[in-house]
Short mmCIF file of N, CA and C in Angstrom, two decimals:
data_model
loop_
_atom_site.label_atom_id
_atom_site.label_comp_id
_atom_site.label_asym_id
_atom_site.label_seq_id
_atom_site.Cartn_x
_atom_site.Cartn_y
_atom_site.Cartn_z
N VAL H 1110 -23.96 -71.94 -5.53
CA VAL H 1110 -23.50 -72.85 -6.57
C VAL H 1110 -24.66 -73.12 -7.50
N LEU H 1111 -24.41 -72.96 -8.79
CA LEU H 1111 -25.44 -73.21 -9.79
C LEU H 1111 -25.63 -74.72 -9.98
N THR H 1112 -26.88 -75.12 -9.97
CA THR H 1112 -27.18 -76.54 -10.19
C THR H 1112 -27.77 -76.80 -11.56
N GLY H 1113 -28.08 -75.74 -12.29
CA GLY H 1113 -28.60 -75.89 -13.64
C GLY H 1113 -29.34 -74.65 -14.09
N VAL H 1114 -29.67 -74.63 -15.36
CA VAL H 1114 -30.38 -73.51 -15.98
C VAL H 1114 -31.40 -74.08 -16.94
N GLN H 1115 -32.55 -73.43 -17.00
CA GLN H 1115 -33.58 -73.82 -17.96
C GLN H 1115 -34.07 -72.57 -18.67
N ILE H 1116 -34.07 -72.60 -19.98
CA ILE H 1116 -34.61 -71.51 -20.80
C ILE H 1116 -36.07 -71.85 -21.08
N THR H 1117 -36.97 -70.96 -20.70
CA THR H 1117 -38.40 -71.24 -20.87
C THR H 1117 -38.99 -70.61 -22.12
N SER H 1118 -38.28 -69.64 -22.70
CA SER H 1118 -38.78 -68.98 -23.90
C SER H 1118 -37.61 -68.35 -24.63
N GLN H 1119 -37.66 -68.35 -25.96
CA GLN H 1119 -36.60 -67.72 -26.74
C GLN H 1119 -37.11 -67.40 -28.13
N SER H 1120 -36.46 -66.45 -28.79
CA SER H 1120 -36.82 -66.09 -30.16
C SER H 1120 -35.54 -65.81 -30.95
N GLU H 1121 -34.61 -66.74 -30.85
CA GLU H 1121 -33.31 -66.61 -31.49
C GLU H 1121 -33.33 -67.14 -32.92
N THR H 1122 -32.26 -66.84 -33.65
CA THR H 1122 -32.08 -67.33 -35.01
C THR H 1122 -31.89 -68.84 -34.99
N ALA H 1123 -32.69 -69.53 -35.75
CA ALA H 1123 -32.60 -71.00 -35.79
C ALA H 1123 -31.20 -71.44 -36.20
N GLY H 1124 -30.67 -72.39 -35.45
CA GLY H 1124 -29.36 -72.93 -35.78
C GLY H 1124 -28.19 -72.14 -35.23
N LEU H 1125 -28.42 -70.93 -34.76
CA LEU H 1125 -27.34 -70.13 -34.18
C LEU H 1125 -27.65 -69.85 -32.71
N GLY H 1126 -28.37 -68.79 -32.47
CA GLY H 1126 -28.70 -68.42 -31.09
C GLY H 1126 -29.50 -69.47 -30.36
N THR H 1127 -30.27 -70.28 -31.09
CA THR H 1127 -31.05 -71.32 -30.43
C THR H 1127 -30.17 -72.36 -29.75
N LYS H 1128 -28.91 -72.44 -30.15
CA LYS H 1128 -28.00 -73.40 -29.52
C LYS H 1128 -27.75 -73.05 -28.06
N THR H 1129 -28.04 -71.81 -27.66
CA THR H 1129 -27.88 -71.44 -26.25
C THR H 1129 -28.96 -72.07 -25.38
N THR H 1130 -29.95 -72.71 -25.98
CA THR H 1130 -30.98 -73.40 -25.21
C THR H 1130 -30.71 -74.90 -25.12
N ASP H 1131 -29.68 -75.39 -25.80
CA ASP H 1131 -29.34 -76.81 -25.76
C ASP H 1131 -28.87 -77.19 -24.36
N SER H 1132 -29.33 -78.33 -23.89
CA SER H 1132 -28.96 -78.76 -22.54
C SER H 1132 -27.45 -78.95 -22.40
N ALA H 1133 -26.78 -79.39 -23.44
CA ALA H 1133 -25.33 -79.58 -23.36
C ALA H 1133 -24.62 -78.25 -23.17
N TRP H 1134 -25.07 -77.21 -23.86
CA TRP H 1134 -24.44 -75.89 -23.70
C TRP H 1134 -24.75 -75.32 -22.32
N LEU H 1135 -26.00 -75.45 -21.88
CA LEU H 1135 -26.39 -74.93 -20.57
C LEU H 1135 -25.71 -75.66 -19.43
N ALA H 1136 -25.31 -76.90 -19.65
CA ALA H 1136 -24.66 -77.70 -18.60
C ALA H 1136 -23.33 -77.10 -18.15
N GLN H 1137 -22.79 -76.20 -18.94
CA GLN H 1137 -21.52 -75.55 -18.57
C GLN H 1137 -21.60 -74.81 -17.24
N VAL H 1138 -22.78 -74.37 -16.85
CA VAL H 1138 -22.90 -73.58 -15.63
C VAL H 1138 -22.96 -74.43 -14.37
N THR H 1139 -23.24 -75.71 -14.51
CA THR H 1139 -23.39 -76.57 -13.34
C THR H 1139 -22.12 -76.56 -12.49
N GLY H 1140 -22.29 -76.24 -11.23
CA GLY H 1140 -21.19 -76.21 -10.29
C GLY H 1140 -20.47 -74.88 -10.19
N LEU H 1141 -20.81 -73.93 -11.05
CA LEU H 1141 -20.14 -72.62 -11.02
C LEU H 1141 -20.75 -71.74 -9.93
N THR H 1142 -19.96 -70.78 -9.47
CA THR H 1142 -20.42 -69.87 -8.43
C THR H 1142 -20.39 -68.41 -8.85
N GLY H 1143 -19.75 -68.13 -10.00
CA GLY H 1143 -19.65 -66.76 -10.50
C GLY H 1143 -18.50 -66.01 -9.87
N PRO H 1144 -18.21 -64.83 -10.36
CA PRO H 1144 -18.86 -64.22 -11.52
C PRO H 1144 -18.52 -64.97 -12.80
N LEU H 1145 -19.54 -65.10 -13.64
CA LEU H 1145 -19.42 -65.83 -14.89
C LEU H 1145 -18.83 -64.95 -15.98
N ASN H 1146 -18.08 -65.56 -16.86
CA ASN H 1146 -17.47 -64.86 -18.00
C ASN H 1146 -17.76 -65.64 -19.27
N VAL H 1147 -17.88 -64.94 -20.37
CA VAL H 1147 -18.05 -65.59 -21.68
C VAL H 1147 -16.69 -65.64 -22.35
N ALA H 1148 -16.33 -66.83 -22.82
CA ALA H 1148 -15.06 -67.03 -23.50
C ALA H 1148 -15.33 -67.48 -24.93
N LYS H 1149 -14.52 -67.01 -25.85
CA LYS H 1149 -14.62 -67.47 -27.23
C LYS H 1149 -13.71 -68.68 -27.40
N ASN H 1150 -14.20 -69.73 -27.99
CA ASN H 1150 -13.46 -70.94 -28.35
C ASN H 1150 -13.11 -71.85 -27.18
N VAL H 1151 -12.37 -71.36 -26.19
CA VAL H 1151 -11.88 -72.20 -25.10
C VAL H 1151 -12.00 -71.47 -23.76
N ALA H 1152 -12.47 -72.17 -22.74
CA ALA H 1152 -12.53 -71.58 -21.41
C ALA H 1152 -11.12 -71.50 -20.84
N SER H 1153 -10.74 -70.31 -20.38
CA SER H 1153 -9.41 -70.14 -19.79
C SER H 1153 -9.48 -69.99 -18.28
N GLY H 1154 -10.68 -69.76 -17.76
CA GLY H 1154 -10.86 -69.61 -16.31
C GLY H 1154 -11.92 -70.58 -15.82
N ASP H 1155 -11.95 -70.81 -14.52
CA ASP H 1155 -12.88 -71.80 -13.97
C ASP H 1155 -14.33 -71.32 -13.93
N GLN H 1156 -14.58 -70.05 -14.22
CA GLN H 1156 -15.95 -69.52 -14.26
C GLN H 1156 -16.34 -69.10 -15.68
N ASP H 1157 -15.64 -69.63 -16.68
CA ASP H 1157 -15.90 -69.28 -18.08
C ASP H 1157 -16.98 -70.17 -18.69
N ILE H 1158 -17.80 -69.55 -19.50
CA ILE H 1158 -18.79 -70.24 -20.33
C ILE H 1158 -18.32 -70.04 -21.76
N VAL H 1159 -18.13 -71.12 -22.50
CA VAL H 1159 -17.67 -71.02 -23.88
C VAL H 1159 -18.86 -70.64 -24.76
N ALA H 1160 -18.70 -69.54 -25.48
CA ALA H 1160 -19.77 -69.02 -26.34
C ALA H 1160 -20.07 -69.98 -27.49
N VAL H 1161 -21.32 -69.95 -27.92
CA VAL H 1161 -21.71 -70.68 -29.12
C VAL H 1161 -21.06 -69.96 -30.31
N THR H 1162 -20.41 -70.71 -31.19
CA THR H 1162 -19.78 -70.12 -32.36
C THR H 1162 -20.82 -69.36 -33.19
N ALA H 1163 -20.50 -68.14 -33.56
CA ALA H 1163 -21.35 -67.25 -34.35
C ALA H 1163 -22.57 -66.76 -33.58
N ALA H 1164 -22.59 -66.97 -32.27
CA ALA H 1164 -23.70 -66.49 -31.44
C ALA H 1164 -23.18 -65.94 -30.11
N THR H 1165 -22.12 -65.14 -30.21
CA THR H 1165 -21.51 -64.59 -28.99
C THR H 1165 -22.45 -63.66 -28.25
N ILE H 1166 -23.24 -62.87 -28.96
CA ILE H 1166 -24.17 -61.95 -28.31
C ILE H 1166 -25.24 -62.73 -27.56
N SER H 1167 -25.78 -63.77 -28.19
CA SER H 1167 -26.78 -64.61 -27.52
C SER H 1167 -26.16 -65.31 -26.31
N SER H 1168 -24.95 -65.81 -26.47
CA SER H 1168 -24.25 -66.48 -25.37
C SER H 1168 -24.05 -65.52 -24.21
N SER H 1169 -23.66 -64.30 -24.52
CA SER H 1169 -23.46 -63.28 -23.49
C SER H 1169 -24.77 -62.93 -22.81
N ALA H 1170 -25.85 -62.82 -23.57
CA ALA H 1170 -27.15 -62.48 -22.99
C ALA H 1170 -27.61 -63.56 -22.01
N VAL H 1171 -27.48 -64.81 -22.39
CA VAL H 1171 -27.87 -65.90 -21.49
C VAL H 1171 -26.98 -65.90 -20.25
N THR H 1172 -25.68 -65.76 -20.45
CA THR H 1172 -24.74 -65.76 -19.33
C THR H 1172 -25.03 -64.60 -18.39
N ASN H 1173 -25.32 -63.42 -18.93
CA ASN H 1173 -25.65 -62.26 -18.09
C ASN H 1173 -26.93 -62.50 -17.30
N GLY H 1174 -27.90 -63.15 -17.92
CA GLY H 1174 -29.14 -63.47 -17.22
C GLY H 1174 -28.91 -64.46 -16.08
N VAL H 1175 -28.08 -65.45 -16.34
CA VAL H 1175 -27.75 -66.43 -15.29
C VAL H 1175 -26.99 -65.74 -14.16
N GLN H 1176 -26.06 -64.86 -14.51
CA GLN H 1176 -25.32 -64.13 -13.48
C GLN H 1176 -26.26 -63.26 -12.65
N ALA H 1177 -27.23 -62.62 -13.29
CA ALA H 1177 -28.20 -61.79 -12.56
C ALA H 1177 -29.02 -62.63 -11.59
N ALA H 1178 -29.43 -63.82 -12.02
CA ALA H 1178 -30.18 -64.71 -11.13
C ALA H 1178 -29.31 -65.18 -9.98
N LEU H 1179 -28.05 -65.49 -10.25
CA LEU H 1179 -27.12 -65.90 -9.21
C LEU H 1179 -26.89 -64.77 -8.21
N ASP H 1180 -26.72 -63.56 -8.70
CA ASP H 1180 -26.55 -62.40 -7.82
C ASP H 1180 -27.77 -62.21 -6.92
N TYR H 1181 -28.96 -62.35 -7.51
CA TYR H 1181 -30.21 -62.21 -6.75
C TYR H 1181 -30.27 -63.26 -5.65
N ALA H 1182 -29.99 -64.52 -6.01
CA ALA H 1182 -30.03 -65.61 -5.03
C ALA H 1182 -29.04 -65.36 -3.90
N ASN H 1183 -27.85 -64.91 -4.24
CA ASN H 1183 -26.84 -64.66 -3.21
C ASN H 1183 -27.22 -63.50 -2.30
N ARG H 1184 -27.81 -62.49 -2.89
CA ARG H 1184 -28.13 -61.28 -2.10
C ARG H 1184 -29.40 -61.43 -1.28
N TYR H 1185 -30.46 -61.97 -1.90
CA TYR H 1185 -31.77 -61.98 -1.24
C TYR H 1185 -32.19 -63.33 -0.68
N LEU H 1186 -31.57 -64.38 -1.13
CA LEU H 1186 -31.97 -65.71 -0.69
C LEU H 1186 -30.86 -66.40 0.11
N GLY H 1187 -29.87 -65.65 0.49
CA GLY H 1187 -28.79 -66.21 1.28
C GLY H 1187 -27.99 -67.26 0.56
N GLY H 1188 -27.83 -67.07 -0.76
CA GLY H 1188 -27.05 -68.04 -1.54
C GLY H 1188 -27.85 -69.26 -1.92
N GLY H 1189 -29.17 -69.18 -1.80
CA GLY H 1189 -30.05 -70.30 -2.12
C GLY H 1189 -29.93 -70.73 -3.55
N GLN H 1190 -30.43 -71.90 -3.84
CA GLN H 1190 -30.32 -72.46 -5.19
C GLN H 1190 -31.56 -72.15 -6.00
#
């Protein structure tokens, strides 16, 4: 179960991709277990992350990174947090 995400470095377009580092946007992952999906506009599934408007690629990149970390934790750390 994801308890949170922190972005430590980014080089996104100001005002667009940088919104993927906002704590409110990142809070969407709290409590999720994966597999994570990126949704445009509205989440339709319980593992959906709603993309930042006009920054779907950045939203997907962050979501894919979080999913990779979750997969690693589940496989090598016994589902650790």
